[in-house]
Amino acid sequence: CSVQCFTYLFYTPLSSSMLLIGRYSHYSVVTKNYQHVLALVLAVKEVNENPRLLLNITLGFHIYDSYFNEKMTYQSTLNLLFGLKTIAPNYKCDTQKNLIAVIGGLDSETSHYMASILHIYKIPQVGYIAYYVFGPMLSTKIQFPFIYRTVPSEEYQYSGIVQLLLHFLWTWVGIITLDDDKGENFIQILMAMLSQNGICSAFTARMPSLTSFSQLYDKYFNTGILLHLFSHSKSKVLVVFAETLSTLGLKLLLIQNENMEGTLGRVWIMTAQWDFPAVQFHRNWDIRIFQGTLSFAVHSNEVAGFQNFLLALKPNLLNGDNFIKDFWEQSFDCLFSDAHEGGESPGTCTGKETLQSLSGPFFEMSMTPQSYSVYSAVYIVAHALHAMFSSAIKLRLAAALPNPQPWQVLPYNPNFTIINSVGDQVSLDENGELESGFDIINWVTFPNKSFSRVKVGRMDPWDVQDFLASIYAQMTPSSVCNDECHPGSVRKKKEGKPFCCYDCDPCPEGKISNQKDMDSCIECPDDKYPDSNQEGCLPKLLNFLHYDERLSIGLVLMAFSFSLVTAWVLGTFIKYRSTPIVKANNRGLTYTLLLSLLLGFLCSLLFIGRPQPVSCLLRQTAFGTIFSVAISSVLAKTLMVVLAFVATKPGSRIRSWVGKRVAALIVLSCSLIQAAICTAWLWTAPPFPDLDMHSLAQEVVLYCNEGSVLMFYGVLGYMAFLSLVSFVVAFFARKLPDAFNEAKFITFSMLMFCSVWVSFVPTYLSTKGKYMVVVEIFSILSSNAGLLGCIFFPKCYIIVLRPELNNKEQLRRRNM
């Protein structure tokens, strides 16, 4: 890195030297960094030629080379301050230098070394690529209050890396950094952010940290530090903490890999100091492995006139530039004739070579982001000087400032904003850092070992989430620990592996995962159900017994058929009401029973169709009341048979109980009890239409909610009680010797009735949806049909088919 000094020309004669050119030997320089000094020279030239800036004041500069060496950096800094052949700190004699500010250096160590001396003398230091200058534990503005940077805060770069990985769904990445405090700080901060965003580190590799350019070969050559990572890691994305020396070292490590093809197809994500610098022995190195690299860069714009400035550059035109000769020779692989000492020259430098012919690793014709930062730093100092003198002139203090002090140029908390010659706004915040974002650069390499920078995105600190809006669409490699879990399955952590490594388990029945790589399955809303692949939810169909279903049509036909049969039986009994077989067992009870059976068959129709408030109120109550009347009639008929047999005995006092009034009282009282139960039910918790979302997986059941389950089973229980009593009475009366005795038929009918309703309860509870309604309808029809058939079929047979038997003599004869 270099140290530059700004002076007033009328105080100090103009002198010029070379900007930082780190060297491995006398003949090895990083030629590309020569553009930094050219950017500085152009900026100073523009400032001095601008009549609106620094009127009657001219800027000059000295440039020193640090050689990436601690000792040389300290020595150059002291030379800059005191300018004596023999360095004597705090002693100035016969010097005409008026040091205003320092710009530098290229890496954080150089900046740190410089700052440790410059802050003693309160010299402003404007760093242009100094990331991670002093580590996380020190407060920069407290320890070094006069340091400023024309680069944004590193925090934005961390956020940018994370957002870039999230944008392309890269969750399994390798991290390569330096084996020093800077690298450790980078890993600690980045790893925490990656973990918070669901990204894992496949590996962490540390490259040797260099304090001198001369250590490059000693520490990197034949170490093989990264070679095993390419053969054992599935990670296709590598995040690299890059600085100038580490960039050169990384290229040294990669060139040692014999299986170069194994390193292709990976995406490199580089920090903002990344570049393709090259020294002379890099000429034949392949850079294809960096095809598609994404890097961050300080926001920059093309400076008008810069290319013309470069095209006019010739090695014999810059007086005082002691390094352009080395730059020219190593860039064009030639020697100037006066420097050739014996032997055959590989080529003679003519000075007519053009910078346009150089490949990108050696020199670029467009201004690099690093050079743009140098360019902006010059304008910051120039505008600060301009603001200081303008303020003094307004206060008529210009005469009091013949020799302004450096600490007067930039304030402690600047919040300083300027507009440079390109039209970019350059602002420093209260921490002395550039208030700006980063450009996202895509590096495109070519077979001739050249490359192109393509600006594909922009990240601003005030809009970090949207910085990838302009990233170009392309096919990107997948970088994950294992294949993603498709919808329908969820991630299951692998024991002993990072959280990005997992197995895929299918969702349990009834749950779904509708996105990739979900951590847990979710349930569908109540009105939806999982599809067959458990990837999404489908709307549930409504489940109720429609009128147009085949099952409903069959039940309706059965109900009407039985109703017609019952009506025919009732008509037959009314027609033959005077015959002995009709009169023998209380015609009124017979008519009541037949009417209740007819209504019972018809009430089954209330259970078919979409549940409505009225139908829900009538379904169970009408069914319970009508059936209670029917069973009460059967019970009354049975009791009448018993009472009639007992009353025929001599001296019996029960004769007065045998009559129509007693039978009517039995029917009425038993029916009223059921009616009271139904009334209480309707009064306290009446049935209502409801939706059952959970009984069926793929359907919403529309049903009549009973309101009170206790009352529902109370109605059924009372009917069961009446049926049981009727069955018991009929069973004991079945062998009574009477020609018109119905007890046998009633016994069989009640046995059938009870069997139907006993089987109804478990069947009803085991079915779901509309089939519960079907079970109840079928039970109603079958039990009614049992009563109708068992009690009335034998009588209808005699009345219709054997009328000759329908007289008292025949019946008595048969009984005898």
Tab-separated table of N, CA and C in Angstrom, residues 597 601 623 627 749 752-754 756-757 776-789:
chain	number	residue	atom	x	y	z
A	597	LEU	N	-98.393	-46.491	11.814
A	597	LEU	CA	-97.421	-47.132	10.920
A	597	LEU	C	-97.318	-46.364	9.601
A	601	PHE	N	-93.918	-44.624	8.276
A	601	PHE	CA	-93.245	-44.783	6.974
A	601	PHE	C	-92.981	-43.429	6.319
A	623	PHE	N	-90.651	-38.805	14.727
A	623	PHE	CA	-90.385	-40.241	14.722
A	623	PHE	C	-90.643	-40.851	16.098
A	627	PHE	N	-93.822	-43.425	16.747
A	627	PHE	CA	-93.503	-44.806	17.122
A	627	PHE	C	-94.022	-45.140	18.515
A	749	SER	N	-93.735	-60.054	16.210
A	749	SER	CA	-93.485	-58.717	15.662
A	749	SER	C	-92.616	-57.887	16.608
A	752	MET	N	-89.056	-59.021	16.427
A	752	MET	CA	-88.406	-58.450	15.253
A	752	MET	C	-88.126	-56.961	15.454
A	753	PHE	N	-89.082	-56.228	16.030
A	753	PHE	CA	-88.923	-54.796	16.281
A	753	PHE	C	-87.735	-54.524	17.195
A	754	CYS	N	-87.659	-55.300	18.284
A	754	CYS	CA	-86.551	-55.096	19.234
A	754	CYS	C	-85.205	-55.462	18.618
A	756	VAL	N	-84.350	-55.166	15.529
A	756	VAL	CA	-83.933	-54.075	14.630
A	756	VAL	C	-83.295	-52.935	15.416
A	757	TRP	N	-83.939	-52.504	16.497
A	757	TRP	CA	-83.440	-51.327	17.209
A	757	TRP	C	-82.268	-51.637	18.115
A	776	GLU	N	-80.657	-45.057	10.123
A	776	GLU	CA	-81.866	-44.734	10.886
A	776	GLU	C	-83.117	-44.909	10.027
A	777	ILE	N	-83.063	-44.471	8.762
A	777	ILE	CA	-84.224	-44.639	7.877
A	777	ILE	C	-84.541	-46.116	7.692
A	778	PHE	N	-83.497	-46.904	7.461
A	778	PHE	CA	-83.717	-48.336	7.250
A	778	PHE	C	-84.293	-48.986	8.508
A	779	SER	N	-83.835	-48.564	9.658
A	779	SER	CA	-84.376	-49.116	10.908
A	779	SER	C	-85.847	-48.753	11.067
A	780	ILE	N	-86.186	-47.505	10.716
A	780	ILE	CA	-87.592	-47.098	10.804
A	780	ILE	C	-88.456	-47.941	9.868
A	781	LEU	N	-88.014	-48.065	8.618
A	781	LEU	CA	-88.806	-48.815	7.628
A	781	LEU	C	-88.904	-50.289	7.992
A	782	SER	N	-87.799	-50.892	8.406
A	782	SER	CA	-87.809	-52.336	8.687
A	782	SER	C	-88.622	-52.655	9.939
A	783	SER	N	-88.524	-51.842	10.986
A	783	SER	CA	-89.291	-52.116	12.212
A	783	SER	C	-90.777	-51.912	11.959
A	784	ASN	N	-91.119	-50.865	11.228
A	784	ASN	CA	-92.531	-50.656	10.883
A	784	ASN	C	-93.049	-51.789	10.014
A	785	ALA	N	-92.225	-52.166	9.029
A	785	ALA	CA	-92.637	-53.265	8.155
A	785	ALA	C	-92.808	-54.557	8.954
A	786	GLY	N	-91.957	-54.770	9.959
A	786	GLY	CA	-92.108	-55.958	10.805
A	786	GLY	C	-93.425	-55.968	11.542
A	787	LEU	N	-93.784	-54.824	12.123
A	787	LEU	CA	-95.071	-54.749	12.805
A	787	LEU	C	-96.216	-54.976	11.832
A	788	LEU	N	-96.129	-54.310	10.680
A	788	LEU	CA	-97.206	-54.438	9.698
A	788	LEU	C	-97.354	-55.881	9.218
A	789	GLY	N	-96.242	-56.486	8.882
A	789	GLY	CA	-96.317	-57.829	8.324
A	789	GLY	C	-96.715	-58.885	9.346
